[in-house]
Coordinates of C-alpha atoms in Angstrom, one line a residue:
S1 CA -26.3 16.2 219.1
R2 CA -27.5 18.0 222.2
R3 CA -28.6 14.7 223.8
A4 CA -25.2 13.2 222.9
S5 CA -23.5 16.2 224.5
A6 CA -25.5 15.7 227.7
V7 CA -24.3 12.0 227.7
F8 CA -20.8 13.2 227.2
V9 CA -21.1 15.5 230.3
A10 CA -22.5 12.7 232.4
H11 CA -19.7 10.4 231.3
A12 CA -17.0 12.9 232.1
C13 CA -18.5 13.5 235.6
H14 CA -18.7 9.7 236.2
E15 CA -15.1 9.0 235.0
A16 CA -13.6 11.8 237.2
D17 CA -15.9 11.0 240.2
L18 CA -17.4 14.6 240.0
P19 CA -20.8 15.9 241.0
H20 CA -23.3 15.6 238.1
F21 CA -24.9 18.5 236.3
T22 CA -28.5 19.7 236.5
A23 CA -30.5 20.0 233.3
A24 CA -30.1 23.8 233.4
A25 CA -26.4 23.5 233.8
V26 CA -26.1 21.2 230.8
A27 CA -28.2 23.7 228.8
R28 CA -25.7 26.4 229.8
L29 CA -22.8 24.3 228.6
L30 CA -24.6 23.8 225.3
E31 CA -25.1 27.5 225.0
D32 CA -21.3 27.9 225.3
C33 CA -20.8 25.3 222.6
H34 CA -22.9 27.4 220.2
R35 CA -21.2 30.6 221.3
A36 CA -17.8 29.0 220.5
T37 CA -18.9 28.6 216.8
N38 CA -20.9 31.9 216.7
D39 CA -23.9 30.0 215.4
Q40 CA -27.3 29.2 216.8
L41 CA -27.6 26.0 214.7
R42 CA -24.1 24.5 215.1
Q43 CA -22.2 23.3 218.2
S44 CA -18.4 23.3 218.7
A45 CA -16.8 19.8 218.3
I46 CA -13.8 20.8 220.4
F47 CA -14.7 18.4 223.2
S48 CA -11.5 19.1 225.2
R49 CA -12.8 22.6 225.7
T50 CA -16.1 21.4 227.0
E51 CA -14.5 18.8 229.2
T52 CA -12.3 21.4 230.8
L53 CA -15.4 23.6 231.5
V54 CA -17.1 20.6 233.1
L55 CA -14.1 20.1 235.4
E56 CA -13.9 23.8 236.4
S57 CA -17.7 24.0 237.0
A58 CA -17.6 20.8 239.2
A59 CA -14.8 22.4 241.2
Q60 CA -16.9 25.4 241.8
C61 CA -19.7 23.1 243.0
K62 CA -17.4 21.4 245.4
T63 CA -16.2 24.7 246.7
R64 CA -19.7 25.6 247.8
T65 CA -20.3 22.0 249.0
G66 CA -23.2 21.5 246.5
C67 CA -24.6 18.1 245.5
L68 CA -25.2 19.0 241.8
V69 CA -23.5 21.4 239.5
D70 CA -25.9 24.3 238.8
V71 CA -26.0 27.2 236.3
A72 CA -24.3 29.5 238.7
D73 CA -21.3 27.2 238.9
V74 CA -20.9 27.1 235.1
E75 CA -21.2 30.9 235.0
V76 CA -18.4 31.3 237.5
A77 CA -16.2 28.9 235.5
L78 CA -16.9 30.8 232.3
Q79 CA -16.1 34.2 234.0
A80 CA -12.9 32.7 235.4
R81 CA -11.9 31.6 231.9
I82 CA -12.5 35.1 230.6
H83 CA -10.6 36.8 233.4
R84 CA -7.5 34.7 232.8
H85 CA -7.1 36.1 229.3
N86 CA -8.9 39.5 229.0
Y87 CA -6.3 41.9 230.4
P88 CA -5.8 43.6 227.0
D89 CA -9.6 44.0 226.7
Q90 CA -9.7 45.6 230.2
C91 CA -6.9 48.0 229.3
L92 CA -8.7 49.0 226.1
Q93 CA -11.9 49.7 228.0
E94 CA -10.0 51.8 230.5
L95 CA -8.3 53.8 227.8
I96 CA -11.7 54.6 226.2
A97 CA -13.3 55.4 229.6
D98 CA -10.4 57.7 230.4
G99 CA -10.6 59.5 227.1
D100 CA -7.2 58.4 225.9
I101 CA -8.9 56.6 223.0
S102 CA -11.7 58.9 221.7
I103 CA -15.0 57.2 221.1
V104 CA -18.2 59.4 221.1
V105 CA -21.4 57.5 221.9
D106 CA -23.9 60.4 221.9
G107 CA -24.9 63.3 219.6
E108 CA -24.4 63.6 215.9
K109 CA -21.3 64.3 213.7
I110 CA -20.8 64.9 210.0
G111 CA -18.4 62.4 208.4
Q112 CA -17.8 60.5 211.6
I113 CA -19.1 57.0 212.7
N114 CA -18.3 54.3 215.1
G115 CA -17.2 51.0 213.4
L116 CA -16.9 47.7 215.1
T117 CA -13.8 45.6 215.0
Q118 CA -12.6 42.3 216.5
I119 CA -9.2 41.6 218.1
D120 CA -8.2 37.9 218.1
L121 CA -5.4 37.0 220.6
G122 CA -5.7 33.2 219.9
D123 CA -6.9 32.2 223.3
H124 CA -9.3 35.2 223.6
C125 CA -11.3 37.3 221.2
F126 CA -12.9 40.6 222.0
G127 CA -14.6 43.5 220.2
A128 CA -13.5 47.1 220.1
P129 CA -15.2 50.1 218.6
V130 CA -13.1 52.4 216.4
R131 CA -13.8 55.9 215.2
I132 CA -14.0 56.2 211.4
T133 CA -13.8 59.7 209.8
A134 CA -14.1 61.0 206.3
H135 CA -13.5 64.2 204.5
A136 CA -14.8 65.2 201.0
F137 CA -14.0 68.2 198.8
A138 CA -13.6 69.2 195.1
G139 CA -10.8 67.4 193.2
E140 CA -10.0 64.7 190.8
D141 CA -8.1 62.1 192.9
G142 CA -11.1 60.0 194.0
V143 CA -11.2 58.3 197.4
L144 CA -8.0 58.0 199.4
N145 CA -7.6 55.1 201.8
I146 CA -5.1 56.5 204.3
E147 CA -4.6 53.1 205.9
R148 CA -3.5 51.7 202.6
E149 CA -1.2 54.6 201.8
V150 CA 0.8 54.1 205.0
G151 CA 0.9 50.3 204.7
L152 CA -1.5 49.6 207.6
S153 CA -4.2 48.0 205.5
G154 CA -4.4 44.3 204.5
P155 CA -5.5 43.0 201.1
I156 CA -9.0 42.1 202.2
H157 CA -9.6 45.6 203.6
D158 CA -8.2 47.1 200.3
K159 CA -10.6 44.9 198.4
G160 CA -13.5 46.2 200.4
M161 CA -12.4 49.8 199.8
F162 CA -12.3 49.2 196.0
I163 CA -15.8 47.8 196.1
L164 CA -16.9 50.8 198.1
Q165 CA -15.4 53.2 195.6
N166 CA -17.0 51.5 192.6
Y167 CA -20.4 51.4 194.4
L168 CA -20.1 55.1 195.1
S169 CA -19.3 55.7 191.4
A170 CA -22.4 53.7 190.4
L171 CA -24.6 55.7 192.8
F172 CA -23.6 59.0 191.0
A173 CA -22.9 57.7 187.5
H174 CA -25.5 60.2 186.2
V175 CA -23.3 63.1 187.3
A176 CA -20.1 61.5 186.0
P177 CA -17.3 62.2 185.8
L178 CA -17.0 62.6 189.6
A179 CA -14.9 65.6 190.6
L180 CA -14.2 64.3 194.1
N181 CA -11.3 64.2 196.6
A182 CA -12.1 62.2 199.7
S183 CA -10.1 60.6 202.5
I184 CA -11.1 57.8 205.0
V185 CA -9.2 56.9 208.1
F186 CA -9.5 54.7 211.2
E187 CA -8.7 57.2 214.0
Q188 CA -6.0 56.2 216.6
E189 CA -5.4 52.8 214.9
Y190 CA -1.7 52.0 214.7
N191 CA -1.6 48.2 214.5
G192 CA -3.1 47.6 211.1
I193 CA -6.6 46.9 209.7
E194 CA -7.7 43.7 207.9
G195 CA -11.0 42.5 206.7
D196 CA -13.9 44.2 204.9
S197 CA -16.4 44.3 207.7
A198 CA -15.9 48.1 208.1
S199 CA -16.7 48.9 204.5
C200 CA -20.3 49.7 205.3
A201 CA -19.4 52.1 208.0
E202 CA -16.8 53.7 205.8
L203 CA -19.5 54.3 203.1
Y204 CA -21.8 55.9 205.6
A205 CA -19.0 58.2 206.8
L206 CA -18.1 59.2 203.2
L207 CA -21.8 59.9 202.3
S208 CA -22.2 62.0 205.4
A209 CA -19.1 64.0 204.6
L210 CA -20.3 64.5 201.0
S211 CA -23.9 65.4 201.8
G212 CA -23.3 67.3 205.0
V213 CA -25.9 65.2 206.9
P214 CA -24.7 64.2 210.4
L215 CA -24.7 60.6 211.6
K216 CA -25.9 59.4 215.0
Q217 CA -22.9 58.5 217.2
N218 CA -24.8 56.3 219.5
I219 CA -25.2 53.5 216.9
A220 CA -22.1 51.6 215.8
V221 CA -22.0 49.8 212.5
T222 CA -20.5 46.6 211.1
G223 CA -21.0 44.9 207.7
A224 CA -19.5 44.4 204.3
I225 CA -21.0 45.7 201.1
N226 CA -21.1 44.4 197.6
Q227 CA -21.3 46.3 194.3
Y228 CA -25.1 46.4 194.5
G229 CA -25.2 47.9 197.9
E230 CA -26.3 44.7 199.7
I231 CA -24.9 44.3 203.2
L232 CA -23.1 41.0 203.7
P233 CA -22.5 39.1 206.9
V234 CA -19.3 39.4 208.9
G235 CA -17.4 37.4 211.5
G236 CA -17.0 37.9 215.2
I237 CA -20.4 39.5 215.5
N238 CA -21.0 38.7 219.2
E239 CA -17.6 40.0 220.3
K240 CA -18.1 43.2 218.3
I241 CA -21.6 43.9 219.8
E242 CA -20.4 43.2 223.4
G243 CA -17.3 45.4 223.0
Y244 CA -19.5 48.4 222.0
F245 CA -22.0 47.5 224.7
N246 CA -19.4 47.7 227.4
V247 CA -18.3 51.1 226.2
C248 CA -21.9 52.4 226.2
Q249 CA -22.6 50.8 229.6
T250 CA -19.6 52.6 231.1
A251 CA -20.8 55.9 229.6
G252 CA -24.3 55.2 230.8
L253 CA -27.0 53.5 228.8
D254 CA -29.9 55.8 228.0
G255 CA -32.0 53.7 225.6
A256 CA -30.6 55.3 222.5
H257 CA -27.5 53.2 222.1
G258 CA -27.3 50.2 219.7
V259 CA -25.6 48.5 216.8
L260 CA -26.4 48.1 213.1
I261 CA -25.5 44.6 211.8
P262 CA -26.1 42.7 208.6
H263 CA -29.5 41.0 208.4
R264 CA -27.8 37.8 207.5
N265 CA -25.9 37.7 210.8
R266 CA -29.1 37.1 212.9
R267 CA -28.5 33.4 213.3
H268 CA -24.9 34.0 214.5
L269 CA -26.1 35.9 217.6
M270 CA -25.1 34.1 220.8
L271 CA -24.8 37.2 223.1
S272 CA -23.9 37.2 226.8
H273 CA -26.9 37.4 229.2
H274 CA -26.2 40.9 230.4
V275 CA -26.5 42.2 226.8
I276 CA -29.7 40.2 226.2
E277 CA -31.2 41.7 229.4
A278 CA -30.3 45.2 228.4
V279 CA -32.0 44.7 225.0
S280 CA -35.1 43.2 226.6
Q281 CA -35.3 46.3 228.9
G282 CA -35.0 48.7 225.9
L283 CA -31.7 50.1 227.0
F284 CA -29.7 48.7 224.0
H285 CA -30.8 48.0 220.5
I286 CA -29.7 45.6 217.7
Y287 CA -30.8 46.8 214.3
T288 CA -30.3 44.8 211.1
A289 CA -30.1 46.0 207.5
E290 CA -30.1 44.2 204.1
H291 CA -29.2 47.2 202.0
V292 CA -27.2 50.3 202.6
S293 CA -30.3 52.4 202.2
D294 CA -31.7 50.9 205.4
G295 CA -28.8 52.0 207.4
I296 CA -28.7 55.5 205.9
E297 CA -32.3 56.3 207.2
L298 CA -31.5 54.8 210.6
L299 CA -28.3 56.7 211.1
T300 CA -29.4 60.1 209.7
G301 CA -33.2 60.3 210.1
F302 CA -33.3 61.4 206.4
P303 CA -34.6 59.3 203.5
A304 CA -31.8 57.6 201.6
G305 CA -33.1 58.6 198.2
I306 CA -32.9 55.1 196.8
T307 CA -34.3 51.6 197.7
A308 CA -32.8 48.2 197.3
E309 CA -35.2 47.5 194.4
E310 CA -34.1 50.4 192.3
N311 CA -31.7 50.0 189.4
L312 CA -28.9 52.5 189.6
N313 CA -28.6 52.5 185.8
E314 CA -32.1 54.1 185.6
V315 CA -31.5 56.8 188.2
I316 CA -31.7 60.3 186.8
H317 CA -31.6 62.3 190.0
Y318 CA -32.3 61.7 193.7
P319 CA -34.9 63.5 195.7
H320 CA -33.6 66.9 196.9
D321 CA -34.4 66.2 200.6
S322 CA -32.6 62.9 200.7
V323 CA -29.1 62.0 201.7
L324 CA -28.1 61.0 198.2
G325 CA -29.8 64.2 196.9
Y326 CA -27.6 66.4 199.1
A327 CA -24.6 64.4 198.0
Q328 CA -25.6 64.7 194.4
K329 CA -25.8 68.5 194.8
A330 CA -22.4 68.7 196.4
L331 CA -20.8 66.6 193.6
R332 CA -22.2 69.0 191.0
V333 CA -20.8 71.9 192.9
Y334 CA -17.4 70.1 193.0
R335 CA -17.4 69.5 189.3
L336 CA -18.2 73.2 188.6
A337 CA -15.3 74.2 190.9
C338 CA -12.9 71.9 189.0
Q339 CA -14.2 73.3 185.6
L340 CA -13.5 76.8 186.8
I341 CA -9.9 75.9 187.7
H342 CA -9.2 74.2 184.3
H343 CA -11.2 76.6 182.0
P344 CA -11.7 79.9 183.9
K345 CA -12.2 82.0 180.7
A346 CA -14.7 79.6 179.2
E347 CA -16.8 79.6 182.4
R348 CA -16.8 83.4 182.7
K349 CA -18.1 83.6 179.2
R350 CA -20.7 81.0 179.9
F351 CA -22.0 82.7 183.1
G352 CA -21.4 86.3 182.1
H353 CA -18.7 88.7 183.4
G354 CA -21.0 90.0 186.1
E355 CA -21.4 86.7 187.9

């Protein structure tokens, strides 16, 4: 298919009486075909898009009076295509840089994490980080999805939240019934949320709020979870990574910034060259995870308390110095607090009048 694509490029140049492409320029065109499908193994079959890029690259070559279209000409044509459509992206980056949209990319926070979202405008897609926060306290209402309560959450996102809630219940089934009130919200998001790709980040924020263990703010997270804690692949992975990279680059890359993505998304990576260069220099990192426990240890520096191989039905208690151990302790305190509210006399008799 790549050879056939090269023949297609040569035929387009011949038909339009344009300068022909070097081998490196054809390879760059093929990269863009893979980028269009977000897949290292599949090319885009939208030939009109490729043909337009051929014409624009050849025009750049003529402008510099070159004999053959080179990689630089293709790059200029690609950048021109982006600049024609990315004004909303530029505005968002400026709002984040000016502090009007609050995104923290350093330090640690309890119950706060940077999620990764994608905005699709039809002719242009770009990624945008979003702050996700969670609170947890004693109660009996369970997890409150604020986006759903106000009608800003789509059905797929709601589905992801229900899966998250059931996985959380399974994690702590041995201390059931859960005496928990919790809330999760996408900060400064007013246009609605759809998709389940933030469910992994939401779970980490909730576990942090529950355990009191802070999360690293320099690592953004994307990924969906299933009822067994496995992290599932998501769409728009390249745009999401690049959106967060741009924010970190504006703030100043220090070698600690990075993203956590599903392990199964590796073959979808077709990142821009400036991101690849930053990764090769150790200024930016791309981590992958197969299970939520992998991400917990990366984001907190503490052991998760469970591995992907463990059966939740057999868990009796989590290690005390683990994230799930701290969360387990908090849930027991919450349950005791609820019992004191409902049966204060019984509890006083149980613990003695002097306590």
